[in-house]
Coordinates of C-alpha atoms in Angstrom, one line a residue:
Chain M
X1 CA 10.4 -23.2 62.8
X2 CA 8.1 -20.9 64.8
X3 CA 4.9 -19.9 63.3
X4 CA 4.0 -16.2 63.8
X5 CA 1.0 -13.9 64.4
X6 CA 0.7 -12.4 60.9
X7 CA 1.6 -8.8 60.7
X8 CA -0.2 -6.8 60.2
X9 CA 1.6 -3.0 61.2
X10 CA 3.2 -1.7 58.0
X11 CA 6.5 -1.9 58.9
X12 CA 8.2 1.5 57.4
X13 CA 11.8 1.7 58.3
X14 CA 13.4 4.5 58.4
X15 CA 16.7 2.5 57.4
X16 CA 15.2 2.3 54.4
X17 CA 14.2 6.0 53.3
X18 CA 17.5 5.5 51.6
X19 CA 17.4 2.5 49.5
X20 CA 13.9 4.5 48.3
X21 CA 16.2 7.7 47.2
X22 CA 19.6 5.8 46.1
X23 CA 22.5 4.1 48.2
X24 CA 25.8 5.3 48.1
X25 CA 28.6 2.4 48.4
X26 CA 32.1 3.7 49.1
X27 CA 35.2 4.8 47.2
X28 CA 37.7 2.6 48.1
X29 CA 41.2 3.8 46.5
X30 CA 43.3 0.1 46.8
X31 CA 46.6 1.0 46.3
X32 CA 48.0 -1.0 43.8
X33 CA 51.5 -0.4 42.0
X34 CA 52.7 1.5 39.2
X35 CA 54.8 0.0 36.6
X36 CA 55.4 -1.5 33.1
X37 CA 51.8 -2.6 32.0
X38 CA 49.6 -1.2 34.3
X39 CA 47.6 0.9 31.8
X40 CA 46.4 -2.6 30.2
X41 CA 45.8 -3.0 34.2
X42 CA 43.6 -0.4 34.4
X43 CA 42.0 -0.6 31.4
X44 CA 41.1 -4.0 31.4
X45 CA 40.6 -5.4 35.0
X46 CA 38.5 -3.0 36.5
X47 CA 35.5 -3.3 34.1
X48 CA 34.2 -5.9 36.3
X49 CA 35.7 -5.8 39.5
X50 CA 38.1 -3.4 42.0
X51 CA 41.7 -4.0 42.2
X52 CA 41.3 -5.8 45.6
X53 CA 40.3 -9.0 44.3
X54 CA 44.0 -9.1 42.9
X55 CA 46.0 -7.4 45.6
X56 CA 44.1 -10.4 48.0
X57 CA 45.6 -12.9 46.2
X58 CA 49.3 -12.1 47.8
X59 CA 52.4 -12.4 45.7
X60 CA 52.1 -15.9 43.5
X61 CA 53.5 -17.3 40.5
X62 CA 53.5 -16.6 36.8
X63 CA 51.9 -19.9 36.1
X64 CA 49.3 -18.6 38.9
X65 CA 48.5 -14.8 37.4
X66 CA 48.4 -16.6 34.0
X67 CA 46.1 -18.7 35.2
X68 CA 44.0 -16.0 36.6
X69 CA 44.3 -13.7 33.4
X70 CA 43.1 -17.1 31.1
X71 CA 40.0 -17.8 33.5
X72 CA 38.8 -14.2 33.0
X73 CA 38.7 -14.2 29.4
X74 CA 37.7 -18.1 29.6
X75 CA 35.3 -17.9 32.3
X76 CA 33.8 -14.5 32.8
X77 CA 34.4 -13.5 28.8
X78 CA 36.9 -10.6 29.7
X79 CA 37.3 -8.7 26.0
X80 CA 40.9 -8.7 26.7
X81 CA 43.6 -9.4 23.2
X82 CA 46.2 -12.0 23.5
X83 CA 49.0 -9.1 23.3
X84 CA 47.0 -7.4 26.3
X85 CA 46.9 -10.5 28.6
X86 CA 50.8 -11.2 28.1
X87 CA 51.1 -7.5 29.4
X88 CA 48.9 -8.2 32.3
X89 CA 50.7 -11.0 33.4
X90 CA 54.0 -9.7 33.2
X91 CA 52.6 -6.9 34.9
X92 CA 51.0 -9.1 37.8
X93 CA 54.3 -11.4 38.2
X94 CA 56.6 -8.4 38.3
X95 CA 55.1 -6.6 41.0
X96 CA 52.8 -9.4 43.1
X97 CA 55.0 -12.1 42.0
X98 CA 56.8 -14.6 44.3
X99 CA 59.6 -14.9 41.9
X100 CA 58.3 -18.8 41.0
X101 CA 57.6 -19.4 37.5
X102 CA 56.1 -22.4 38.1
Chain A
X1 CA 29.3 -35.2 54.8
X2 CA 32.1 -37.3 54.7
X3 CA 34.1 -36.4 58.1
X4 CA 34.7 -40.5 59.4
X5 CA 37.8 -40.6 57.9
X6 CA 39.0 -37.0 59.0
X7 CA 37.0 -38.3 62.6
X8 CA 39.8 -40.8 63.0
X9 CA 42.9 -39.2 62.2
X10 CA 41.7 -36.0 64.3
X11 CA 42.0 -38.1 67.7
X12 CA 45.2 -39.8 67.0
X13 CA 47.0 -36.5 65.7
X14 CA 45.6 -34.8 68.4
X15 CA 48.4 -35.9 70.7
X16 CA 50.7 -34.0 68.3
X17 CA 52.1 -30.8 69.4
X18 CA 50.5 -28.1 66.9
X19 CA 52.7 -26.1 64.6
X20 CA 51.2 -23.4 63.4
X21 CA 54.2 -21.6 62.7
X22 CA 56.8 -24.0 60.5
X23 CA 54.5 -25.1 57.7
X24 CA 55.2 -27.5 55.2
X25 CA 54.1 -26.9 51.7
X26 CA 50.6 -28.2 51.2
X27 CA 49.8 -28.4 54.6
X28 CA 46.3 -26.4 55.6
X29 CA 46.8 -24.1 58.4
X30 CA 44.8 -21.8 60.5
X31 CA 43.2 -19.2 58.1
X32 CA 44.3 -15.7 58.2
X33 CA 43.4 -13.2 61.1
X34 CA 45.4 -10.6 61.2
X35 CA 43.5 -7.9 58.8
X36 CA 41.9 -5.6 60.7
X37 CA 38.9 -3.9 59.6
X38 CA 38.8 -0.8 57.4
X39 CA 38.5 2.8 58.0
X40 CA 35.4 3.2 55.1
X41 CA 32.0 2.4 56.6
X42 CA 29.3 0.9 54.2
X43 CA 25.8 1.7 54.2
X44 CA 24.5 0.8 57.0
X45 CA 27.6 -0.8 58.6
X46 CA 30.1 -0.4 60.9
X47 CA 33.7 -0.3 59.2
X48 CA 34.5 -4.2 58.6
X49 CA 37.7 -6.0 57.1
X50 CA 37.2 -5.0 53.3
X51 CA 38.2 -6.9 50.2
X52 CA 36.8 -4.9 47.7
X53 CA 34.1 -2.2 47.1
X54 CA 32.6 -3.4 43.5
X55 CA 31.7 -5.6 44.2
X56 CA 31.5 -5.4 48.2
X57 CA 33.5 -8.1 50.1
X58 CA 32.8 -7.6 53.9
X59 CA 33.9 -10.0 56.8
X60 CA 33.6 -9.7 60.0
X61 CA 35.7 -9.6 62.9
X62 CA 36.2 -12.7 64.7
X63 CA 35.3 -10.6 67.7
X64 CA 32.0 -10.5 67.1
X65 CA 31.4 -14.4 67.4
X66 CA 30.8 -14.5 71.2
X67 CA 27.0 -14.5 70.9
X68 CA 24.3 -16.2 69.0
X69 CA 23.0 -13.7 66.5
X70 CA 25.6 -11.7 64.2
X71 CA 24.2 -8.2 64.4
X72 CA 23.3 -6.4 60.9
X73 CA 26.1 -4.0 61.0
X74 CA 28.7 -6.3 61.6
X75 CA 26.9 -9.0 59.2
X76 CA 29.4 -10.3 56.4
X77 CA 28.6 -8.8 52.8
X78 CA 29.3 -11.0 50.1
X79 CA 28.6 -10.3 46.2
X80 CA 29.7 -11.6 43.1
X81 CA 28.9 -9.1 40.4
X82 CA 29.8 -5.2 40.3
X83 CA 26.4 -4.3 38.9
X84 CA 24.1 -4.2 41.8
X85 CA 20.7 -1.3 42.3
X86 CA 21.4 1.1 44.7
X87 CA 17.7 2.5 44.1
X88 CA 14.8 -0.2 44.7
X89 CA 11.5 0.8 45.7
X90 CA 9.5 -1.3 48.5
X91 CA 6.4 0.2 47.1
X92 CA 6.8 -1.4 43.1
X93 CA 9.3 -4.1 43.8
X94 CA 7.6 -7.5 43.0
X95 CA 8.9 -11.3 42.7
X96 CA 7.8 -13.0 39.4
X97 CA 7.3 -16.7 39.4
X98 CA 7.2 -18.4 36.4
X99 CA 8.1 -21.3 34.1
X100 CA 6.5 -24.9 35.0
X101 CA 3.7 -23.2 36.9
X102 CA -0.2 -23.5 36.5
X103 CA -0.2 -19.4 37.0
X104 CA 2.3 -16.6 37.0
X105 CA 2.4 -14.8 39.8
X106 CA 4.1 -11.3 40.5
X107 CA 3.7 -10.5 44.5
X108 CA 4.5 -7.3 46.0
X109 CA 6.2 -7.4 49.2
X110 CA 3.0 -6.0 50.7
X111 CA 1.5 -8.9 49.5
X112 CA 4.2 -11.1 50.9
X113 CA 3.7 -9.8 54.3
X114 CA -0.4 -10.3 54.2
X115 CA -1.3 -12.8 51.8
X116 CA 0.9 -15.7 53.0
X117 CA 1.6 -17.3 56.6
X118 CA 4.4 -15.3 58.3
X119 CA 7.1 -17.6 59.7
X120 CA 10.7 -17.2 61.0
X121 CA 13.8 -19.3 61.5
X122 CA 17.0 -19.0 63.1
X123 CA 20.2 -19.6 60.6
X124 CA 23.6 -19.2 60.0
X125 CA 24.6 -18.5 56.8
X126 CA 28.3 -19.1 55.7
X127 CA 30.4 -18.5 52.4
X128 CA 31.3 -21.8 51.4
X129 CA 34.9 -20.2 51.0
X130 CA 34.9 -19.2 54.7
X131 CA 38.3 -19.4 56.0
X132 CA 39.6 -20.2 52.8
X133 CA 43.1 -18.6 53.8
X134 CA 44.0 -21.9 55.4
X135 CA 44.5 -23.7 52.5
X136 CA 48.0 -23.8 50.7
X137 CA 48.8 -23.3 47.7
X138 CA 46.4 -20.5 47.8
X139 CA 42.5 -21.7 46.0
X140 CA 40.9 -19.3 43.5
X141 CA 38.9 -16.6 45.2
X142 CA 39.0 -14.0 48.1
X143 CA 41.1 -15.2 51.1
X144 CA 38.8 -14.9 53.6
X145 CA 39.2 -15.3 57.2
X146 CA 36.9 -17.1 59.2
X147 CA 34.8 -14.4 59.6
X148 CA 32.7 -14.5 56.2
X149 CA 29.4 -16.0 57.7
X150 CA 26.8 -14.8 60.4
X151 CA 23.6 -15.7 62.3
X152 CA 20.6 -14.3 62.3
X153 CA 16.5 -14.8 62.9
X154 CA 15.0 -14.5 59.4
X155 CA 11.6 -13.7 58.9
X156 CA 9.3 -14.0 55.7
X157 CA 7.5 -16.8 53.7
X158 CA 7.8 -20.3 53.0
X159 CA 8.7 -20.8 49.5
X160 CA 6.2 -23.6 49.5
X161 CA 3.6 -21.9 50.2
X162 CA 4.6 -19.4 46.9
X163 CA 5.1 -22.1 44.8
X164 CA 1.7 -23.6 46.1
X165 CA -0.4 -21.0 45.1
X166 CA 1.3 -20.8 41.8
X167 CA 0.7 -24.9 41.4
X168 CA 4.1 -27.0 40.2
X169 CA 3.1 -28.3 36.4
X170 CA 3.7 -31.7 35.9
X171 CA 7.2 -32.8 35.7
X172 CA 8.4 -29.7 37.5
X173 CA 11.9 -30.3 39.1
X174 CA 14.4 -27.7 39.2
X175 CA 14.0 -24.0 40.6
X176 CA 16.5 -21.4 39.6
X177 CA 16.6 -18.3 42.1
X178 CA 17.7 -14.6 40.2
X179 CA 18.8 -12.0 42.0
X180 CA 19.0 -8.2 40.8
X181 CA 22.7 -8.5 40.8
X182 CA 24.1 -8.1 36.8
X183 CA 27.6 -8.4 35.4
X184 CA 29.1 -5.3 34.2
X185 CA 29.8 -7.5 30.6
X186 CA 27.4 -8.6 28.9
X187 CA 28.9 -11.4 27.7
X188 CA 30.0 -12.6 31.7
X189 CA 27.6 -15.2 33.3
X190 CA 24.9 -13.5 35.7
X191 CA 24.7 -15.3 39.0
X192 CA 21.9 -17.9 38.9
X193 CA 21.1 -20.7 41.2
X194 CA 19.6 -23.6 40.7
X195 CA 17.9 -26.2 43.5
X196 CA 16.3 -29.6 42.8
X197 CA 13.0 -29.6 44.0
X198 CA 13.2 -32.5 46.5
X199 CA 16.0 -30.7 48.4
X200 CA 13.5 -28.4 48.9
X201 CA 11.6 -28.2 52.5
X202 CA 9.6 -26.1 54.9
X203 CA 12.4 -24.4 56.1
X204 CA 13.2 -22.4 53.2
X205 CA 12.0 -19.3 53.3
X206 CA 12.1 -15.4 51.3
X207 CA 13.3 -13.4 53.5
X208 CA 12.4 -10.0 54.2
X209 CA 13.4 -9.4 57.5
X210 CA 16.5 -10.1 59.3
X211 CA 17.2 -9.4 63.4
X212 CA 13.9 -7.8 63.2
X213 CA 14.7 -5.2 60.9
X214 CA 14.5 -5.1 57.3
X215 CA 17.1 -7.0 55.2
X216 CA 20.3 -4.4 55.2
X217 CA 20.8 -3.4 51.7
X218 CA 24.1 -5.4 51.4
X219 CA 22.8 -8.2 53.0
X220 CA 20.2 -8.0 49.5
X221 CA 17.5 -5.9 50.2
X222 CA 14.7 -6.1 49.7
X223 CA 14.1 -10.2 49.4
X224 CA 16.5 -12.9 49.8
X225 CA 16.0 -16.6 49.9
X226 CA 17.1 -17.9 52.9
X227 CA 18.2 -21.8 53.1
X228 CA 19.1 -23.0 56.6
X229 CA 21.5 -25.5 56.7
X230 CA 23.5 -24.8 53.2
X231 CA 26.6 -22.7 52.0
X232 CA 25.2 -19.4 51.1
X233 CA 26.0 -19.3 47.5
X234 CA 22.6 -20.3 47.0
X235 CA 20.6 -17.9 49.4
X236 CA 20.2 -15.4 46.1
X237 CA 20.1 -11.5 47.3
X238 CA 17.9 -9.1 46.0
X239 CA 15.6 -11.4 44.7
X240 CA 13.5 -10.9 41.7
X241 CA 12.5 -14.2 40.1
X242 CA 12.1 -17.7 40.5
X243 CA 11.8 -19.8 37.2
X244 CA 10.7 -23.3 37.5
X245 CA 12.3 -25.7 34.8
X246 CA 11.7 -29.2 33.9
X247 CA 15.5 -29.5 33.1
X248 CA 18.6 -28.3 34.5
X249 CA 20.3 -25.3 32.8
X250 CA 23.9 -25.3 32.5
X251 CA 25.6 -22.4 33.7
X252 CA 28.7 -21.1 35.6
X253 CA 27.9 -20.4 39.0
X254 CA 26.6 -24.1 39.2
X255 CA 29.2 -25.9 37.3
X256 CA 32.3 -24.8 38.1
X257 CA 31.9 -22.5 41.0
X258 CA 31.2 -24.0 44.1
X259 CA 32.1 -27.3 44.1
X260 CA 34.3 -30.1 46.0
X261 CA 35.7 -33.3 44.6
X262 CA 33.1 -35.8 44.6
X263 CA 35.5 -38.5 47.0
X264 CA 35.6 -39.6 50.6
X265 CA 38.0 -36.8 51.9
X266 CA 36.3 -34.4 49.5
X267 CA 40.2 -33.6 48.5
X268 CA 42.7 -33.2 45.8
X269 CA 46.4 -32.0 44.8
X270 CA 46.8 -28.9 42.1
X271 CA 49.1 -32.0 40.3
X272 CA 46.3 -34.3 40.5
X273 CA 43.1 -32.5 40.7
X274 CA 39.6 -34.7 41.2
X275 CA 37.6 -35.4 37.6
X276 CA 34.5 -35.5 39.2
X277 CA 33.4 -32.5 41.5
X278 CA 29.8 -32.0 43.4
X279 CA 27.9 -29.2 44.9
X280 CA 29.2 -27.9 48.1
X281 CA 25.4 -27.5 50.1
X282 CA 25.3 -28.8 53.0
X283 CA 27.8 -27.5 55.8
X284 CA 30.2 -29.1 58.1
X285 CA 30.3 -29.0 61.9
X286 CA 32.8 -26.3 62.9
X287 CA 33.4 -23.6 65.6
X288 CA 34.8 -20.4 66.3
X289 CA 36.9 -19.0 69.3
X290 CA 35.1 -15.5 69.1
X291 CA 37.1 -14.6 72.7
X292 CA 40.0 -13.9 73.3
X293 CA 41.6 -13.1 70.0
X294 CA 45.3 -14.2 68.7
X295 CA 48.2 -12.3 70.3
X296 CA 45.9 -11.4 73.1
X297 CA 47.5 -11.0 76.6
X298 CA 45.5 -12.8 79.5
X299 CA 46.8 -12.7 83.5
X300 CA 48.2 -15.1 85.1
X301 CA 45.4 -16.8 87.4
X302 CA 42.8 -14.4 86.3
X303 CA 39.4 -15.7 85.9
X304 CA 39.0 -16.1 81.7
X305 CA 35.8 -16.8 80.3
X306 CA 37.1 -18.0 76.4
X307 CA 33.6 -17.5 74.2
X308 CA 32.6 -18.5 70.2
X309 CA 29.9 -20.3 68.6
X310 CA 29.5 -23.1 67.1
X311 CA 27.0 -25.0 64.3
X312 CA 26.8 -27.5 61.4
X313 CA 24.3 -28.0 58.3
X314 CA 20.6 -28.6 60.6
X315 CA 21.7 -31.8 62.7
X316 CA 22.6 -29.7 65.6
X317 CA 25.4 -29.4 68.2
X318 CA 26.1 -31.5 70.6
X319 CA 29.2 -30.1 72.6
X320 CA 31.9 -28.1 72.1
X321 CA 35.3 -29.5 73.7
X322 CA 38.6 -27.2 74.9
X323 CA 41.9 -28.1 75.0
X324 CA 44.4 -26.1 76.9
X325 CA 47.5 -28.5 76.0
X326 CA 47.6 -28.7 72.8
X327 CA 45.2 -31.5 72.2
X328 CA 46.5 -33.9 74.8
X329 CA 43.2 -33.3 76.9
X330 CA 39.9 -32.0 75.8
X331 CA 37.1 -30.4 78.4
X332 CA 33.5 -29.9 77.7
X333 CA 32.4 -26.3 77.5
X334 CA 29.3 -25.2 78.6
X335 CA 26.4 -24.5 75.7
X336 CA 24.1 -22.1 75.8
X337 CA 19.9 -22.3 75.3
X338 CA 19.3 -24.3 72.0
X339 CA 17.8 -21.5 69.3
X340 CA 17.5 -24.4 67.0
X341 CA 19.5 -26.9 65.2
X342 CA 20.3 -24.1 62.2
X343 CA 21.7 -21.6 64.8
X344 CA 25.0 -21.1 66.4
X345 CA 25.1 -22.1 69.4
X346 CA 26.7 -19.9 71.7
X347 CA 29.7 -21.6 74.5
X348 CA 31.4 -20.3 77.6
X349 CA 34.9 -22.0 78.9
X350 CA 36.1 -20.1 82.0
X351 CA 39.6 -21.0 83.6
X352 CA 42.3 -20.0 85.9
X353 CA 46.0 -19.3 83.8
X354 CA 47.9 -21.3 85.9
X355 CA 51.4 -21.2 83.9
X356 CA 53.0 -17.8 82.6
X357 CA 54.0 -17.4 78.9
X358 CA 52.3 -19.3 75.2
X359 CA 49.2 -20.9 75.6
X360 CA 47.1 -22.5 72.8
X361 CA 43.4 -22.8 73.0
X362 CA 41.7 -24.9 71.2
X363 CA 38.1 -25.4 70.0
X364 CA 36.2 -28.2 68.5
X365 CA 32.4 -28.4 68.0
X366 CA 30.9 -32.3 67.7
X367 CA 27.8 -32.5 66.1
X368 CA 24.4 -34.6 67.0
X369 CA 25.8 -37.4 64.5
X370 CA 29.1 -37.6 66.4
X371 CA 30.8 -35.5 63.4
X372 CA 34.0 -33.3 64.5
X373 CA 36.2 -30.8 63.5
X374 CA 39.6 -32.0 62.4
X375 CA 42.4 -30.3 63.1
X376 CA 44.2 -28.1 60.5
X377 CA 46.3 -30.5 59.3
X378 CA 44.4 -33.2 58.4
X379 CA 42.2 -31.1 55.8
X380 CA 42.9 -32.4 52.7
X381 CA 43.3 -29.5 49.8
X382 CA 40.4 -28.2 47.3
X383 CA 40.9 -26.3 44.4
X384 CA 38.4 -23.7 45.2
X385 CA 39.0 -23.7 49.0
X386 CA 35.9 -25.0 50.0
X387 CA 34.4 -26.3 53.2
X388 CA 37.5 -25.6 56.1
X389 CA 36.3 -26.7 59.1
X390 CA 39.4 -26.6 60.8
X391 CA 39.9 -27.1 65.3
X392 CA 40.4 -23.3 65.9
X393 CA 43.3 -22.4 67.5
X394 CA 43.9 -19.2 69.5
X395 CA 47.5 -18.4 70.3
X396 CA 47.4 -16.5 73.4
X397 CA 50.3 -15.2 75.9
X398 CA 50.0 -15.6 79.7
X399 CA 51.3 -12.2 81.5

């Protein structure tokens, strides 16, 4: 590692004017499918994340979305019901499904 | 790093013809590089291949690869939690050091820039999922191409010399790093590291700086911890406190993200998966083609000049090698100047096309303890998709 003459400038970057007032991140509208179930879609999976962490899994299998639905409530404490995370995952399997249960 | 193994099969299945194409179940592949990047620019970024927005999940184009330093609008974003301050002040922020200390300290960035030895270090930092899309049946996570790292110079302070001032209490052993980054539950795990103190050295540094201009908000603004040489789960954005503990905490992001089976190949089977897991840390050797791209159409005895980079976890490169027959033969490229061992290191290949239609090149870095990339195929599976390191291979088309 190189050592450095110490600074000694203020360094005020004008990059950063911004951060001072507030940073706007993006919008982005993922498209993601309608169907049977997607209300307990949206009202359950976006408290913590977008939708584009699920369409970038691809299509998979039930066992798979189950999978996914359980570590959420197991993992990151999702406050999602039992009746709720069936609906998910039929949800999930019907329309990013690969038609494998298993 | 356990490579031997993968270091022996590599050269005799590199007589193989590669199949990239026909892919057994199971069997790791190239990772995915065909998303192209977004039409939504983040702040301060160019429009890169998005995952999400909340959090943001950025990559960067393999394109970009072709030269030593990954420049701050094209730099990978990578966050793990939704709830992140889009409003901090350089003026009031402060880092708190606490727990097994002799005195507290809170230091203003000011302070950090005039109280404390300025020093700066070249280093690539990498997700630990990088290139994850190789992998089949698909790991937990975001499918990432192998575009979710970058180098940079990193400027700021040693964090020995902060812990120093604020004296290590007897029986001091772990740090954990906090970022400013919340879950949007409370019940949900925050994201909190935690390093043993003897992994610790003078490399590690709080970073304020990057590419000679202050850390890109995405990138964690206005502090980060920067650890040459390990996965970047670890480097903590936005940092905000560092609590030093006599015992290890238990939490999440340390004991179930983040980790590989604790076994020679480092490798498993969704039937059979490994009881006993370990920290991913420090990185592999590996390399990118950054030039030309997949599908790309080069002439036919035209002077080509293929360019990536190339690096592993601080023992440095020690040459890249082409093949342009499918592994049968392997050529040294030329490296360029040595930025130090934590860098990429940039390499040129030039060559004439000499026979028209498909043509596979190949990349594989070897590092200073004679550790090299295996192909593919030879990667054994990991549950969270950790650690590919796979023999790039671009698949190009001689017109």
């Amino acid at each position: 590692m190189k050592k450095i003459v110490l600074l000694t400038a203020l360094s005020i970057s004008a990059l950063f004017a911004q951060v001072k007032e507030s940073v706007e991140v993006p919008y982005i509208p993922f498209e993601i499918k309608m169907g049977k179930g997607f209300d307990a879609v949206q009202a359950d999976c976006l408290m913590c994340h977008s939708f584009g962490y699920i369409l970038n899994q691809g299509p998979q299998s039930r066992k798979f979305w189950r999978g996914k639905v359980d570590k959420m409530i197991e993992e990151f404490k999702a406050p999602i019901d039992k009746k709720d995370a069936k609906i998910i995952e039929d949800y999930l399997f019907e329309n990013y499904g690969n038609g494998k249960e298993q | 790093m356990k490579r031997r193994d993968f270091f022996k099969t590599s050269i005799a299945a590199s007589a193989a013809v590669l199949g990239t194409t026909s892919l057994a179940a199971g069997e790791t592949h190239q990772p995915n590089e065909t998303r192209q990047v977004s039409k939504y620019a983040f702040p301060e970024k160019r429009p890169l291949i998005t995952y999400s927005d909340r959090p943001p999940l950025l990559e960067t184009p393999l394109s970009v690869f072709t030269q030593e330093f990954t420049p701050n609008d094209q730099f990978f974003v990578r966050w793990h939690l939704p709830d992140i301050p889009t409003h901090i002040d350089p003026d009031t922020y402060t880092i708190h050091i606490n727990g097994f200390v002799k005195k507290e300290l809170k230091i203003s960035i000011q302070e950090l820039k005039t109280d404390f030895e300025q020093v700066e270090v070249n280093a690539v930092v990498q997700c630990g999922g990088n290139s994850r899309s190789a992998f089949t049946p698909i790991p937990g996570g975001i499918q990432w191409g192998s575009g979710a790292m970058g180098c940079a110079k990193w400027k700021g302070v040693r964090l020995k010399d902060i812990l120093d001032k604020a004296g290590l209490l007897e029986g001091a052993k772990w740090i954990g790093f906090n970022g400013r980054e919340k879950a949007a539950y409370f019940k949900t795990p925050n994201f909190v590291r935690e390093i043993e103190i003897d992994e610790l050295d003078d490399h590690v540094i709080i970073a304020y700086e990057m590419n000679g201009e202050d850390l890109p908000y995405l990138n964690g603004y206005p502090l980060r911890l920067v650890l040459p040489g390990y996965y970047s789960d670890s480097w903590v954005k936005m940092l905000s406190n560092i609590t030093v503990t006599d015992k290890y905490k238990s939490l999440f992001f340390m004991d179930k993200a983040y980790r590989v089976p604790d076994n020679e190949c480092e490798c498993e089977t969704p039937e059979n998966l490994a009881k006993k897991t370990k920290p991913i840390t420090i990185m592999n050797v590996k390399s990118v083609i950054g030039y030309p791209e997949n599908g790309a159409k080069i002439y036919h005895n035209s002077q080509v000049v293929v360019r990536g980079v190339a690096w592993d976890g601080g023992y440095g490169i020690n040459k890249v090698l082409i093949s342009l027959d499918d592994g049968k033969t392997w050529e040294e490229a030329e490296l360029k100047e040595d930025l130090g061992r934590y860098s990429y290191r940039a390499f040129l290949f030039g060559f004439k096309p000499k026979k028209y239609g498909k043509l596979n090149i190949m990349a594989k870095a070897v590092n200073s303890l004679g550790e090299e990339q295996p192909l593919s195929k030879d990667i054994g599976w990991n549950r969270g998709g950790y650690k590919y390191n796979g023999i790039h291979v671009v698949n190009v088309e001689v017109v």
